[in-house]
Amino acid sequence: MTTGGARRTGAVLALALLAAGLAAGCGQPGARDATDKAGASANSPSPSATPPARLCAQIIGYWSRRTLDDDTYGDYQSMGLSDGQYEILRKVVDAARAERKRADAPSAERLIDRRARELCEKRYRNGEPTGGPWGAG
């Protein structure tokens, strides 16, 4: 009849291990996770948010390369661009095509990066699109 005592001891040991595991894995109620940012609130912007001009230049660079290689689909809205961003795209692609014809593909790539950055910085010089979100300004 020692099996009953062994089962009870095993059950107590299992409960003790479970309790120890839970206690080790959990902090006090309301404790912050180690990945939480101290002082961050739900209303504060993300510290890693990409500035609008940089995001614009990245998007324009991506779509300019695809357009230059005739690998595009749809219109500016399907690309996720505003009307003003699409105007920038057209200017950048036109200049890149001319540069590729005049020089070579690597020169066109560098031109895409440079012109996209310049035109997007101009468009977002005040943090928001000049001429409004759909303006070509």
Short mmCIF file of N, CA, C and O in Angstrom, two decimals:
data_model
loop_
_atom_site.label_atom_id
_atom_site.label_comp_id
_atom_site.label_asym_id
_atom_site.label_seq_id
_atom_site.Cartn_x
_atom_site.Cartn_y
_atom_site.Cartn_z
N MET A 1 0.81 -1.19 0.00
CA MET A 1 0.00 0.00 0.00
C MET A 1 0.85 1.25 0.00
O MET A 1 0.40 2.32 0.28
N THR A 2 2.06 1.10 -0.34
CA THR A 2 2.93 2.27 -0.42
C THR A 2 2.74 3.04 -1.71
O THR A 2 3.23 4.14 -1.84
N THR A 3 2.01 2.48 -2.66
CA THR A 3 1.83 3.19 -3.91
C THR A 3 0.99 4.44 -3.73
O THR A 3 1.19 5.42 -4.42
N GLY A 4 0.07 4.42 -2.80
CA GLY A 4 -0.73 5.62 -2.55
C GLY A 4 0.12 6.75 -2.02
O GLY A 4 -0.04 7.90 -2.39
N GLY A 5 1.07 6.41 -1.13
CA GLY A 5 1.96 7.44 -0.59
C GLY A 5 2.89 7.97 -1.66
O GLY A 5 3.20 9.16 -1.71
N ALA A 6 3.34 7.11 -2.57
CA ALA A 6 4.23 7.55 -3.65
C ALA A 6 3.49 8.45 -4.62
O ALA A 6 4.03 9.45 -5.10
N ARG A 7 2.24 8.10 -4.88
CA ARG A 7 1.44 8.95 -5.78
C ARG A 7 1.23 10.32 -5.16
O ARG A 7 1.30 11.33 -5.85
N ARG A 8 0.93 10.35 -3.88
CA ARG A 8 0.69 11.60 -3.19
C ARG A 8 1.96 12.45 -3.19
O ARG A 8 1.93 13.65 -3.45
N THR A 9 3.09 11.81 -2.93
CA THR A 9 4.37 12.53 -2.93
C THR A 9 4.67 13.06 -4.32
O THR A 9 5.11 14.20 -4.49
N GLY A 10 4.40 12.26 -5.36
CA GLY A 10 4.61 12.68 -6.75
C GLY A 10 3.72 13.84 -7.11
O GLY A 10 4.13 14.78 -7.78
N ALA A 11 2.46 13.79 -6.65
CA ALA A 11 1.52 14.87 -6.94
C ALA A 11 1.94 16.16 -6.25
O ALA A 11 1.89 17.24 -6.83
N VAL A 12 2.39 16.03 -5.00
CA VAL A 12 2.85 17.21 -4.26
C VAL A 12 4.09 17.80 -4.92
O VAL A 12 4.22 19.01 -5.08
N LEU A 13 5.00 16.92 -5.33
CA LEU A 13 6.22 17.37 -6.00
C LEU A 13 5.88 18.06 -7.32
O LEU A 13 6.43 19.12 -7.64
N ALA A 14 4.95 17.50 -8.10
CA ALA A 14 4.55 18.11 -9.38
C ALA A 14 3.93 19.48 -9.14
O ALA A 14 4.23 20.44 -9.86
N LEU A 15 3.08 19.59 -8.12
CA LEU A 15 2.47 20.89 -7.81
C LEU A 15 3.52 21.90 -7.37
O LEU A 15 3.47 23.08 -7.73
N ALA A 16 4.49 21.44 -6.59
CA ALA A 16 5.56 22.33 -6.13
C ALA A 16 6.39 22.82 -7.31
O ALA A 16 6.75 24.00 -7.38
N LEU A 17 6.72 21.92 -8.23
CA LEU A 17 7.49 22.31 -9.42
C LEU A 17 6.69 23.29 -10.28
O LEU A 17 7.24 24.27 -10.80
N LEU A 18 5.42 23.03 -10.44
CA LEU A 18 4.56 23.92 -11.21
C LEU A 18 4.50 25.30 -10.58
O LEU A 18 4.66 26.32 -11.25
N ALA A 19 4.32 25.34 -9.28
CA ALA A 19 4.26 26.62 -8.57
C ALA A 19 5.60 27.36 -8.66
O ALA A 19 5.64 28.57 -8.88
N ALA A 20 6.70 26.63 -8.54
CA ALA A 20 8.02 27.26 -8.64
C ALA A 20 8.24 27.80 -10.05
O ALA A 20 8.77 28.89 -10.24
N GLY A 21 7.82 27.04 -11.05
CA GLY A 21 7.97 27.49 -12.44
C GLY A 21 7.14 28.73 -12.71
O GLY A 21 7.60 29.67 -13.36
N LEU A 22 5.93 28.75 -12.22
CA LEU A 22 5.08 29.93 -12.40
C LEU A 22 5.64 31.14 -11.67
O LEU A 22 5.62 32.25 -12.19
N ALA A 23 6.13 30.92 -10.47
CA ALA A 23 6.68 32.03 -9.69
C ALA A 23 7.93 32.59 -10.35
O ALA A 23 8.16 33.80 -10.38
N ALA A 24 8.74 31.74 -10.93
CA ALA A 24 9.98 32.19 -11.58
C ALA A 24 9.67 32.93 -12.87
O ALA A 24 10.38 33.86 -13.25
N GLY A 25 8.60 32.56 -13.56
CA GLY A 25 8.27 33.17 -14.84
C GLY A 25 7.43 34.41 -14.73
O GLY A 25 7.25 35.13 -15.71
N CYS A 26 6.92 34.70 -13.59
CA CYS A 26 6.00 35.84 -13.47
C CYS A 26 6.57 36.87 -12.50
O CYS A 26 7.10 36.53 -11.47
N GLY A 27 6.41 38.13 -12.84
CA GLY A 27 6.81 39.20 -11.93
C GLY A 27 5.63 39.61 -11.07
O GLY A 27 4.58 38.99 -11.08
N GLN A 28 5.81 40.66 -10.35
CA GLN A 28 4.74 41.19 -9.53
C GLN A 28 3.65 41.76 -10.44
O GLN A 28 3.93 42.20 -11.54
N PRO A 29 2.41 41.80 -9.98
CA PRO A 29 1.36 42.40 -10.80
C PRO A 29 1.74 43.84 -11.14
O PRO A 29 2.21 44.59 -10.31
N GLY A 30 1.58 44.17 -12.41
CA GLY A 30 1.91 45.53 -12.86
C GLY A 30 3.38 45.70 -13.21
O GLY A 30 3.79 46.78 -13.63
N ALA A 31 4.20 44.67 -13.04
CA ALA A 31 5.63 44.78 -13.37
C ALA A 31 5.79 44.88 -14.87
O ALA A 31 5.05 44.27 -15.62
N ARG A 32 6.77 45.66 -15.32
CA ARG A 32 7.02 45.84 -16.74
C ARG A 32 7.84 44.67 -17.28
O ARG A 32 8.72 44.16 -16.61
N ASP A 33 7.56 44.34 -18.50
CA ASP A 33 8.36 43.36 -19.21
C ASP A 33 9.70 44.01 -19.53
O ASP A 33 9.80 45.22 -19.70
N ALA A 34 10.74 43.23 -19.65
CA ALA A 34 12.06 43.76 -19.94
C ALA A 34 12.11 44.45 -21.29
O ALA A 34 12.94 45.32 -21.53
N THR A 35 11.19 44.11 -22.19
CA THR A 35 11.19 44.73 -23.51
C THR A 35 10.42 46.04 -23.54
O THR A 35 10.48 46.75 -24.53
N ASP A 36 9.67 46.36 -22.47
CA ASP A 36 8.93 47.62 -22.44
C ASP A 36 9.91 48.79 -22.42
O ASP A 36 10.95 48.74 -21.81
N LYS A 37 9.54 49.84 -23.06
CA LYS A 37 10.34 51.07 -23.03
C LYS A 37 9.89 51.89 -21.83
O LYS A 37 8.71 52.16 -21.66
N ALA A 38 10.83 52.29 -21.01
CA ALA A 38 10.50 53.08 -19.84
C ALA A 38 9.96 54.42 -20.29
O ALA A 38 10.54 55.09 -21.14
N GLY A 39 8.83 54.81 -19.76
CA GLY A 39 8.26 56.11 -20.03
C GLY A 39 7.46 56.18 -21.32
O GLY A 39 6.93 57.23 -21.64
N ALA A 40 7.37 55.11 -22.08
CA ALA A 40 6.59 55.14 -23.32
C ALA A 40 5.12 55.03 -22.97
O ALA A 40 4.73 54.29 -22.09
N SER A 41 4.31 55.79 -23.66
CA SER A 41 2.88 55.71 -23.45
C SER A 41 2.21 55.37 -24.76
O SER A 41 2.81 55.45 -25.82
N ALA A 42 0.94 55.01 -24.67
CA ALA A 42 0.19 54.64 -25.87
C ALA A 42 0.02 55.82 -26.81
O ALA A 42 -0.19 55.65 -27.99
N ASN A 43 0.10 57.03 -26.30
CA ASN A 43 -0.12 58.21 -27.13
C ASN A 43 1.16 58.78 -27.74
O ASN A 43 1.10 59.69 -28.56
N SER A 44 2.32 58.29 -27.34
CA SER A 44 3.56 58.85 -27.87
C SER A 44 3.90 58.17 -29.19
O SER A 44 3.63 57.00 -29.38
N PRO A 45 4.49 58.91 -30.14
CA PRO A 45 4.86 58.30 -31.41
C PRO A 45 6.00 57.31 -31.23
O PRO A 45 6.77 57.41 -30.28
N SER A 46 6.08 56.39 -32.13
CA SER A 46 7.15 55.40 -32.08
C SER A 46 8.49 56.09 -32.27
O SER A 46 8.65 56.90 -33.16
N PRO A 47 9.48 55.75 -31.43
CA PRO A 47 10.79 56.38 -31.59
C PRO A 47 11.48 55.94 -32.88
O PRO A 47 12.41 56.57 -33.33
N SER A 48 11.01 54.86 -33.50
CA SER A 48 11.63 54.38 -34.72
C SER A 48 10.81 54.72 -35.97
O SER A 48 11.05 54.15 -37.01
N ALA A 49 9.85 55.63 -35.84
CA ALA A 49 9.04 56.00 -36.99
C ALA A 49 9.92 56.65 -38.06
O ALA A 49 10.79 57.45 -37.77
N THR A 50 9.68 56.25 -39.30
CA THR A 50 10.46 56.78 -40.41
C THR A 50 9.92 58.15 -40.79
O THR A 50 8.71 58.30 -40.99
N PRO A 51 10.78 59.17 -40.89
CA PRO A 51 10.32 60.50 -41.30
C PRO A 51 9.66 60.44 -42.68
O PRO A 51 10.08 59.65 -43.54
N PRO A 52 8.65 61.27 -42.93
CA PRO A 52 7.91 61.22 -44.20
C PRO A 52 8.80 61.36 -45.44
O PRO A 52 8.60 60.66 -46.42
N ALA A 53 9.79 62.26 -45.40
CA ALA A 53 10.65 62.45 -46.57
C ALA A 53 11.47 61.20 -46.86
O ALA A 53 11.64 60.80 -48.02
N ARG A 54 11.96 60.54 -45.83
CA ARG A 54 12.75 59.32 -46.02
C ARG A 54 11.88 58.19 -46.53
O ARG A 54 12.26 57.43 -47.42
N LEU A 55 10.68 58.05 -45.96
CA LEU A 55 9.75 57.02 -46.42
C LEU A 55 9.38 57.25 -47.87
O LEU A 55 9.37 56.32 -48.68
N CYS A 56 9.11 58.50 -48.23
CA CYS A 56 8.81 58.85 -49.62
C CYS A 56 9.96 58.44 -50.53
O CYS A 56 9.74 57.79 -51.56
N ALA A 57 11.18 58.78 -50.17
CA ALA A 57 12.35 58.46 -51.00
C ALA A 57 12.51 56.94 -51.15
O ALA A 57 12.86 56.46 -52.23
N GLN A 58 12.24 56.18 -50.09
CA GLN A 58 12.35 54.72 -50.16
C GLN A 58 11.30 54.16 -51.12
O GLN A 58 11.60 53.29 -51.94
N ILE A 59 10.07 54.65 -51.00
CA ILE A 59 8.99 54.16 -51.85
C ILE A 59 9.24 54.55 -53.31
O ILE A 59 9.11 53.73 -54.22
N ILE A 60 9.62 55.80 -53.53
CA ILE A 60 9.89 56.27 -54.89
C ILE A 60 11.07 55.50 -55.48
O ILE A 60 11.04 55.11 -56.65
N GLY A 61 12.10 55.26 -54.69
CA GLY A 61 13.25 54.50 -55.18
C GLY A 61 12.84 53.09 -55.59
O GLY A 61 13.24 52.60 -56.66
N TYR A 62 12.05 52.45 -54.76
CA TYR A 62 11.59 51.09 -55.07
C TYR A 62 10.81 51.06 -56.38
O TYR A 62 11.11 50.29 -57.29
N TRP A 63 9.78 51.92 -56.47
CA TRP A 63 8.93 51.90 -57.66
C TRP A 63 9.65 52.45 -58.89
O TRP A 63 9.35 52.03 -60.01
N SER A 64 10.60 53.33 -58.71
CA SER A 64 11.37 53.82 -59.86
C SER A 64 12.17 52.68 -60.47
O SER A 64 12.24 52.55 -61.70
N ARG A 65 12.78 51.88 -59.64
CA ARG A 65 13.55 50.74 -60.16
C ARG A 65 12.65 49.74 -60.87
O ARG A 65 13.00 49.21 -61.93
N ARG A 66 11.51 49.47 -60.29
CA ARG A 66 10.56 48.54 -60.93
C ARG A 66 10.07 49.11 -62.25
O ARG A 66 9.96 48.38 -63.23
N THR A 67 9.77 50.41 -62.28
CA THR A 67 9.29 51.04 -63.50
C THR A 67 10.38 51.09 -64.55
O THR A 67 10.13 50.84 -65.73
N LEU A 68 11.58 51.40 -64.14
CA LEU A 68 12.72 51.46 -65.05
C LEU A 68 12.95 50.11 -65.72
O LEU A 68 13.29 50.04 -66.90
N ASP A 69 12.72 49.05 -64.99
CA ASP A 69 12.87 47.69 -65.53
C ASP A 69 11.59 47.17 -66.17
O ASP A 69 11.48 45.99 -66.49
N ASP A 70 10.58 48.05 -66.34
CA ASP A 70 9.27 47.68 -66.90
C ASP A 70 8.64 46.52 -66.15
O ASP A 70 8.05 45.62 -66.73
N ASP A 71 8.78 46.54 -64.83
CA ASP A 71 8.27 45.48 -63.98
C ASP A 71 7.19 46.04 -63.04
O ASP A 71 7.17 45.73 -61.86
N THR A 72 6.32 46.89 -63.55
CA THR A 72 5.30 47.49 -62.69
C THR A 72 3.94 46.90 -63.00
O THR A 72 3.74 46.24 -64.01
N TYR A 73 3.03 47.18 -62.11
CA TYR A 73 1.65 46.77 -62.31
C TYR A 73 0.76 47.92 -61.86
O TYR A 73 1.10 48.65 -60.95
N GLY A 74 -0.37 48.08 -62.51
CA GLY A 74 -1.38 49.01 -62.04
C GLY A 74 -0.98 50.47 -62.11
O GLY A 74 -0.05 50.86 -62.79
N ASP A 75 -1.73 51.25 -61.36
CA ASP A 75 -1.54 52.69 -61.35
C ASP A 75 -0.94 53.14 -60.02
O ASP A 75 -0.57 52.32 -59.18
N TYR A 76 -0.83 54.46 -59.83
CA TYR A 76 -0.17 54.98 -58.63
C TYR A 76 -0.88 54.55 -57.35
O TYR A 76 -0.24 54.35 -56.33
N GLN A 77 -2.19 54.41 -57.40
CA GLN A 77 -2.90 54.00 -56.19
C GLN A 77 -2.57 52.56 -55.81
O GLN A 77 -2.44 52.23 -54.63
N SER A 78 -2.40 51.70 -56.79
CA SER A 78 -2.05 50.31 -56.48
C SER A 78 -0.62 50.22 -55.98
O SER A 78 -0.25 49.24 -55.33
N MET A 79 0.19 51.24 -56.27
CA MET A 79 1.56 51.30 -55.75
C MET A 79 1.60 51.88 -54.34
O MET A 79 2.63 51.86 -53.68
N GLY A 80 0.47 52.44 -53.89
CA GLY A 80 0.42 53.05 -52.57
C GLY A 80 0.96 54.47 -52.57
O GLY A 80 1.36 54.98 -51.52
N LEU A 81 0.95 55.13 -53.73
CA LEU A 81 1.47 56.49 -53.85
C LEU A 81 0.34 57.50 -53.91
O LEU A 81 -0.75 57.20 -54.41
N SER A 82 0.62 58.68 -53.44
CA SER A 82 -0.31 59.79 -53.64
C SER A 82 -0.06 60.37 -55.02
O SER A 82 0.93 60.03 -55.69
N ASP A 83 -0.92 61.26 -55.45
CA ASP A 83 -0.75 61.92 -56.74
C ASP A 83 0.59 62.67 -56.78
O ASP A 83 1.32 62.59 -57.78
N GLY A 84 0.92 63.38 -55.71
CA GLY A 84 2.17 64.12 -55.65
C GLY A 84 3.39 63.20 -55.69
O GLY A 84 4.39 63.51 -56.34
N GLN A 85 3.32 62.07 -55.01
CA GLN A 85 4.42 61.11 -55.03
C GLN A 85 4.56 60.50 -56.42
O GLN A 85 5.67 60.25 -56.89
N TYR A 86 3.43 60.30 -57.10
CA TYR A 86 3.49 59.74 -58.45
C TYR A 86 4.15 60.73 -59.41
O TYR A 86 4.90 60.31 -60.30
N GLU A 87 3.91 62.01 -59.21
CA GLU A 87 4.58 63.02 -60.03
C GLU A 87 6.09 62.94 -59.83
O GLU A 87 6.87 63.04 -60.78
N ILE A 88 6.51 62.76 -58.59
CA ILE A 88 7.94 62.59 -58.29
C ILE A 88 8.46 61.34 -59.00
O ILE A 88 9.52 61.36 -59.63
N LEU A 89 7.72 60.24 -58.90
CA LEU A 89 8.12 59.00 -59.54
C LEU A 89 8.34 59.19 -61.04
O LEU A 89 9.35 58.76 -61.59
N ARG A 90 7.42 59.87 -61.68
CA ARG A 90 7.54 60.08 -63.13
C ARG A 90 8.78 60.91 -63.47
O ARG A 90 9.50 60.59 -64.42
N LYS A 91 9.06 61.93 -62.67
CA LYS A 91 10.26 62.75 -62.91
C LYS A 91 11.52 61.93 -62.71
O LYS A 91 12.47 62.02 -63.50
N VAL A 92 11.55 61.13 -61.65
CA VAL A 92 12.73 60.32 -61.35
C VAL A 92 12.96 59.28 -62.44
O VAL A 92 14.09 59.09 -62.92
N VAL A 93 11.90 58.60 -62.87
CA VAL A 93 12.04 57.56 -63.89
C VAL A 93 12.47 58.16 -65.22
O VAL A 93 13.35 57.60 -65.90
N ASP A 94 11.90 59.29 -65.60
CA ASP A 94 12.30 59.94 -66.85
C ASP A 94 13.78 60.29 -66.82
O ASP A 94 14.51 60.03 -67.79
N ALA A 95 14.25 60.85 -65.72
CA ALA A 95 15.66 61.22 -65.59
C ALA A 95 16.54 59.97 -65.58
O ALA A 95 17.63 59.96 -66.18
N ALA A 96 16.09 58.90 -64.92
CA ALA A 96 16.88 57.67 -64.84
C ALA A 96 16.99 56.99 -66.20
O ALA A 96 18.05 56.46 -66.55
N ARG A 97 15.92 57.02 -66.97
CA ARG A 97 15.98 56.44 -68.32
C ARG A 97 16.99 57.19 -69.18
O ARG A 97 17.77 56.58 -69.91
N ALA A 98 16.95 58.52 -69.10
CA ALA A 98 17.90 59.32 -69.87
C ALA A 98 19.33 59.05 -69.41
O ALA A 98 20.24 58.93 -70.23
N GLU A 99 19.53 58.93 -68.12
CA GLU A 99 20.87 58.67 -67.58
C GLU A 99 21.37 57.28 -67.98
O GLU A 99 22.53 57.11 -68.32
N ARG A 100 20.49 56.31 -67.95
CA ARG A 100 20.88 54.94 -68.35
C ARG A 100 21.27 54.91 -69.82
O ARG A 100 22.24 54.26 -70.20
N LYS A 101 20.53 55.66 -70.65
CA LYS A 101 20.85 55.72 -72.07
C LYS A 101 22.16 56.47 -72.31
O LYS A 101 22.97 56.09 -73.13
N ARG A 102 22.36 57.56 -71.55
CA ARG A 102 23.56 58.38 -71.70
C ARG A 102 24.80 57.70 -71.15
O ARG A 102 25.86 57.73 -71.75
N ALA A 103 24.66 57.08 -69.97
CA ALA A 103 25.83 56.50 -69.29
C ALA A 103 25.66 54.99 -69.16
O ALA A 103 26.03 54.24 -70.05
N ASP A 104 25.10 54.56 -68.03
CA ASP A 104 24.91 53.12 -67.79
C ASP A 104 23.91 52.90 -66.66
O ASP A 104 23.43 53.85 -66.04
N ALA A 105 23.61 51.64 -66.40
CA ALA A 105 22.62 51.28 -65.37
C ALA A 105 23.05 51.72 -63.96
O ALA A 105 22.21 52.24 -63.21
N PRO A 106 24.32 51.52 -63.56
CA PRO A 106 24.70 51.97 -62.22
C PRO A 106 24.53 53.49 -62.03
O PRO A 106 24.14 53.93 -60.96
N SER A 107 24.79 54.26 -63.08
CA SER A 107 24.58 55.72 -62.99
C SER A 107 23.10 56.03 -62.81
O SER A 107 22.73 56.93 -62.05
N ALA A 108 22.25 55.29 -63.50
CA ALA A 108 20.81 55.48 -63.36
C ALA A 108 20.35 55.14 -61.95
O ALA A 108 19.50 55.83 -61.37
N GLU A 109 20.92 54.09 -61.36
CA GLU A 109 20.59 53.70 -59.98
C GLU A 109 20.95 54.82 -59.00
O GLU A 109 20.17 55.14 -58.10
N ARG A 110 22.13 55.37 -59.17
CA ARG A 110 22.56 56.46 -58.28
C ARG A 110 21.67 57.68 -58.46
O ARG A 110 21.31 58.35 -57.48
N LEU A 111 21.29 57.96 -59.70
CA LEU A 111 20.41 59.09 -59.96
C LEU A 111 19.06 58.89 -59.30
O LEU A 111 18.50 59.82 -58.72
N ILE A 112 18.53 57.68 -59.35
CA ILE A 112 17.25 57.38 -58.70
C ILE A 112 17.32 57.73 -57.22
O ILE A 112 16.45 58.42 -56.69
N ASP A 113 18.36 57.25 -56.56
CA ASP A 113 18.50 57.52 -55.12
C ASP A 113 18.60 59.02 -54.84
O ASP A 113 17.94 59.54 -53.95
N ARG A 114 19.43 59.69 -55.61
CA ARG A 114 19.66 61.12 -55.39
C ARG A 114 18.41 61.96 -55.67
O ARG A 114 17.99 62.76 -54.85
N ARG A 115 17.78 61.75 -56.84
CA ARG A 115 16.60 62.55 -57.21
C ARG A 115 15.40 62.23 -56.31
O ARG A 115 14.65 63.14 -55.95
N ALA A 116 15.21 60.98 -55.96
CA ALA A 116 14.10 60.64 -55.07
C ALA A 116 14.27 61.34 -53.74
O ALA A 116 13.32 61.92 -53.20
N ARG A 117 15.49 61.32 -53.21
CA ARG A 117 15.76 61.99 -51.92
C ARG A 117 15.53 63.49 -52.03
O ARG A 117 14.85 64.09 -51.20
N GLU A 118 16.07 64.12 -53.09
CA GLU A 118 15.93 65.57 -53.26
C GLU A 118 14.47 65.99 -53.40
O GLU A 118 14.02 66.92 -52.73
N LEU A 119 13.74 65.31 -54.28
CA LEU A 119 12.35 65.70 -54.54
C LEU A 119 11.44 65.39 -53.35
O LEU A 119 10.52 66.17 -53.06
N CYS A 120 11.71 64.31 -52.65
CA CYS A 120 10.90 63.99 -51.47
C CYS A 120 11.20 64.96 -50.32
O CYS A 120 10.29 65.36 -49.60
N GLU A 121 12.47 65.34 -50.16
CA GLU A 121 12.81 66.33 -49.13
C GLU A 121 12.12 67.66 -49.42
O GLU A 121 11.63 68.32 -48.51
N LYS A 122 12.07 68.02 -50.68
CA LYS A 122 11.38 69.27 -51.06
C LYS A 122 9.88 69.16 -50.76
O LYS A 122 9.29 70.07 -50.20
N ARG A 123 9.29 68.03 -51.12
CA ARG A 123 7.85 67.84 -50.92
C ARG A 123 7.49 67.81 -49.44
O ARG A 123 6.45 68.30 -49.04
N TYR A 124 8.33 67.23 -48.61
CA TYR A 124 8.04 67.08 -47.19
C TYR A 124 8.90 68.00 -46.33
O TYR A 124 9.15 67.70 -45.17
N ARG A 125 9.30 69.12 -46.86
CA ARG A 125 10.21 70.00 -46.12
C ARG A 125 9.63 70.51 -44.81
O ARG A 125 10.36 70.83 -43.89
N ASN A 126 8.32 70.57 -44.68
CA ASN A 126 7.70 71.02 -43.44
C ASN A 126 7.12 69.86 -42.63
O ASN A 126 6.36 70.07 -41.71
N GLY A 127 7.48 68.65 -42.99
CA GLY A 127 6.98 67.47 -42.28
C GLY A 127 5.73 66.89 -42.89
O GLY A 127 5.39 65.75 -42.65
N GLU A 128 5.02 67.68 -43.70
CA GLU A 128 3.83 67.22 -44.39
C GLU A 128 3.97 67.59 -45.85
O GLU A 128 4.75 68.47 -46.20
N PRO A 129 3.20 66.95 -46.72
CA PRO A 129 3.34 67.27 -48.13
C PRO A 129 3.01 68.74 -48.39
O PRO A 129 2.01 69.24 -47.91
N THR A 130 3.87 69.43 -49.13
CA THR A 130 3.56 70.79 -49.53
C THR A 130 2.49 70.71 -50.59
O THR A 130 2.52 69.85 -51.46
N GLY A 131 1.51 71.58 -50.50
CA GLY A 131 0.40 71.53 -51.44
C GLY A 131 -0.68 70.55 -51.01
O GLY A 131 -1.59 70.27 -51.78
N GLY A 132 -0.61 70.01 -49.80
CA GLY A 132 -1.61 69.06 -49.32
C GLY A 132 -1.26 67.64 -49.72
O GLY A 132 -0.36 67.41 -50.52
N PRO A 133 -1.95 66.65 -49.16
CA PRO A 133 -1.61 65.27 -49.41
C PRO A 133 -1.75 64.86 -50.88
O PRO A 133 -1.07 63.98 -51.35
N TRP A 134 -2.65 65.51 -51.63
CA TRP A 134 -2.85 65.13 -53.03
C TRP A 134 -2.31 66.18 -53.97
O TRP A 134 -2.40 66.03 -55.18
N GLY A 135 -1.72 67.23 -53.43
CA GLY A 135 -1.15 68.27 -54.29
C GLY A 135 0.17 67.85 -54.85
O GLY A 135 0.89 67.05 -54.29
N ALA A 136 0.51 68.40 -55.97
CA ALA A 136 1.78 68.05 -56.63
C ALA A 136 2.92 68.91 -56.12
O ALA A 136 4.02 68.81 -56.64
N GLY A 137 2.70 69.75 -55.12
CA GLY A 137 3.70 70.70 -54.66
C GLY A 137 4.91 70.19 -54.09
O GLY A 137 5.62 69.40 -53.94
#
